C-alpha positions as a LaTeX table, in Angstrom:
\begin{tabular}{lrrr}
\hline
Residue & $x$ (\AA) & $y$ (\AA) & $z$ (\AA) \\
\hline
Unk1 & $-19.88$ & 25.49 & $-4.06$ \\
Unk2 & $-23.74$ & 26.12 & $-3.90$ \\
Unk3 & $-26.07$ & 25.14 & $-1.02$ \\
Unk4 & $-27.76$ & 21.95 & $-2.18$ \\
Unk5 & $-25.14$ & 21.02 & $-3.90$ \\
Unk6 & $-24.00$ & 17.08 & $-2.80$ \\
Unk7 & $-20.95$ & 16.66 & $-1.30$ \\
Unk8 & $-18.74$ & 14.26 & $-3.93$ \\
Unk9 & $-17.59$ & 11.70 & $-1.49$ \\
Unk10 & $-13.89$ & 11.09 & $-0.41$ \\
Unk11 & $-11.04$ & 10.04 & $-2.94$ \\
Unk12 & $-11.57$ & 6.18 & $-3.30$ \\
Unk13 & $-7.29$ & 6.03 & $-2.55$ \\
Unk14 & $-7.52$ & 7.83 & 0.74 \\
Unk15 & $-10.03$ & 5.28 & 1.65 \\
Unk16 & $-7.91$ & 2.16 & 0.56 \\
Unk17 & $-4.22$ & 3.58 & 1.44 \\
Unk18 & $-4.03$ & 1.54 & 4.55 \\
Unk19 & $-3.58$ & $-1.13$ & 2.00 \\
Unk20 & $-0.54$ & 0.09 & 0.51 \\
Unk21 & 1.05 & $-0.13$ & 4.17 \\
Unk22 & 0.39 & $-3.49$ & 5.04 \\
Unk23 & 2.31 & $-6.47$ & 5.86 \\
Unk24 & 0.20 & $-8.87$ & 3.47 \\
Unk25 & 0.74 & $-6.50$ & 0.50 \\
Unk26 & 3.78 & $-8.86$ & $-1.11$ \\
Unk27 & 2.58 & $-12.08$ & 0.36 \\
Unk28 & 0.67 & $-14.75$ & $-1.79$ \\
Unk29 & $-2.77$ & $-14.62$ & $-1.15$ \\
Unk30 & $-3.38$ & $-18.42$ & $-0.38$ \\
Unk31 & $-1.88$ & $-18.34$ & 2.50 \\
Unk32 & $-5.22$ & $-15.79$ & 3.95 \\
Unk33 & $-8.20$ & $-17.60$ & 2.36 \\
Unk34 & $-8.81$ & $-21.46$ & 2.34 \\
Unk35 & $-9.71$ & $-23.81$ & $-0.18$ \\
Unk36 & $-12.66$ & $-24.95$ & $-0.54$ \\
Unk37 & $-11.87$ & $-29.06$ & 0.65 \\
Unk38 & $-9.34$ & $-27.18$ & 4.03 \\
Unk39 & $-10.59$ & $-28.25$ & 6.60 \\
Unk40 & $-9.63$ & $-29.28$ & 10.39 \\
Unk41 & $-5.46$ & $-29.03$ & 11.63 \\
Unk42 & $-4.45$ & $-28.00$ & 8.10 \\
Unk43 & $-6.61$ & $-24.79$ & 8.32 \\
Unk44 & $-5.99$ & $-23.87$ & 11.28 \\
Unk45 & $-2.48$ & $-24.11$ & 10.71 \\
Unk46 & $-2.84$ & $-22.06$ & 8.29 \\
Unk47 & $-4.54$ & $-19.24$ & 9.50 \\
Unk48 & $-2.35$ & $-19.61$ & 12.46 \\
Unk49 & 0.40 & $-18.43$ & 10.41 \\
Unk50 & $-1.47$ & $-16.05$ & 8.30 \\
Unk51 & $-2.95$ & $-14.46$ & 11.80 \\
Unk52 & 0.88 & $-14.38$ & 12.49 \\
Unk53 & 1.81 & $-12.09$ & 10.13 \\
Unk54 & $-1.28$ & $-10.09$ & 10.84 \\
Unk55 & 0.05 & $-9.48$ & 14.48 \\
Unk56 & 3.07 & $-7.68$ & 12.63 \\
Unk57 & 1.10 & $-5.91$ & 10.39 \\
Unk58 & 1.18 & $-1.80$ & 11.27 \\
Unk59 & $-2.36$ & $-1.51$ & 9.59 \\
Unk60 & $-4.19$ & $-4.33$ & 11.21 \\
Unk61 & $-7.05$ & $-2.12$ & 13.06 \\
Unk62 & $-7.69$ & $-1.03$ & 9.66 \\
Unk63 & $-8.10$ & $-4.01$ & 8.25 \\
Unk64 & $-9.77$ & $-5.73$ & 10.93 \\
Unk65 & $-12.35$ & $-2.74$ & 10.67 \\
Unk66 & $-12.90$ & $-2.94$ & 6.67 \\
Unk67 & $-13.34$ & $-6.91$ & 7.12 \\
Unk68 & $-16.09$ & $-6.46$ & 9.46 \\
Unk69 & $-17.92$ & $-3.25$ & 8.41 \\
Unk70 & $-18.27$ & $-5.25$ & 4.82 \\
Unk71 & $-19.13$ & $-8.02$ & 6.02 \\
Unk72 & $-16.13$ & $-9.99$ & 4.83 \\
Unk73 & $-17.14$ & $-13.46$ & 4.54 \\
Unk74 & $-13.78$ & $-15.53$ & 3.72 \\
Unk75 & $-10.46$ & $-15.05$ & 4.16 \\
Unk76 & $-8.21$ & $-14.15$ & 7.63 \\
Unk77 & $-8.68$ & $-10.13$ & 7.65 \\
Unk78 & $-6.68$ & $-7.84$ & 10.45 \\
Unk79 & $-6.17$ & $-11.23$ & 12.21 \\
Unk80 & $-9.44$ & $-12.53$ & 12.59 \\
Unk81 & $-11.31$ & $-15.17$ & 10.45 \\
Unk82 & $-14.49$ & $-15.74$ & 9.14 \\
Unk83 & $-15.83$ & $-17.39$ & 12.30 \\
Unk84 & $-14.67$ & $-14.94$ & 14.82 \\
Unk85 & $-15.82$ & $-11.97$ & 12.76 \\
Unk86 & $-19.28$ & $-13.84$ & 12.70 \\
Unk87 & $-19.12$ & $-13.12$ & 16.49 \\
Unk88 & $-18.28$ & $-9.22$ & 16.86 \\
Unk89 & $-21.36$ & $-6.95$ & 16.67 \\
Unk90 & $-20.67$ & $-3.83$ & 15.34 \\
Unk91 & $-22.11$ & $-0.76$ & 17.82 \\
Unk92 & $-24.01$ & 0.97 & 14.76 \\
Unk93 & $-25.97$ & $-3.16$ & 14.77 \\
Unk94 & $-26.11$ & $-2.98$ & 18.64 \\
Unk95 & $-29.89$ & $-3.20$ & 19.57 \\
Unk96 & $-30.73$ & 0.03 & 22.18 \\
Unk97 & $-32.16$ & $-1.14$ & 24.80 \\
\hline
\end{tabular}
């Protein structure tokens, strides 16, 4: 390879592999993302049990790390939903002070 040639970035699989290991991988996906009308005991029952299975999962830092460096708006993601991934502040959006 020349100098000032790019680097091609990483094979998109060895980025997304982590997938391939997780617990959610056979599961339907309703059971991770509400409907539009959920609201109140029935969704968090349900993400309850969907945050279960996360706490089983052998891949949930990963996923819990993809979810919030995307900004992953819906859906239960490495055991956390929407809200509580509203709360974490990434250190690379941390304000030096």
């Amino acid at each position: 390879m020349s100098r000032g040639m790019p680097r091609l970035p990483a094979p998109l699989m060895d980025l997304w592999d982590w997938q391939s290991q997780a617990a959610c991988r056979d599961v339907n996906p309703e059971l991770f993302f509400s409907p539009e009308s959920e609201r109140g005991v029935r969704k968090r029952a349900r993400e309850m049990v969907a945050k279960s299975l996360c706490g089983t999962c052998p891949v949930q830092p990963e996923c819990r790390q993809h979810a919030l460096s995307v900004g992953e708006p819906y859906g239960v993601w490495g055991g956390t939903t929407e809200s509580e991934r509203d709360n974490v502040v990434l250190p690379e959006h941390r304000k030096s002070a």
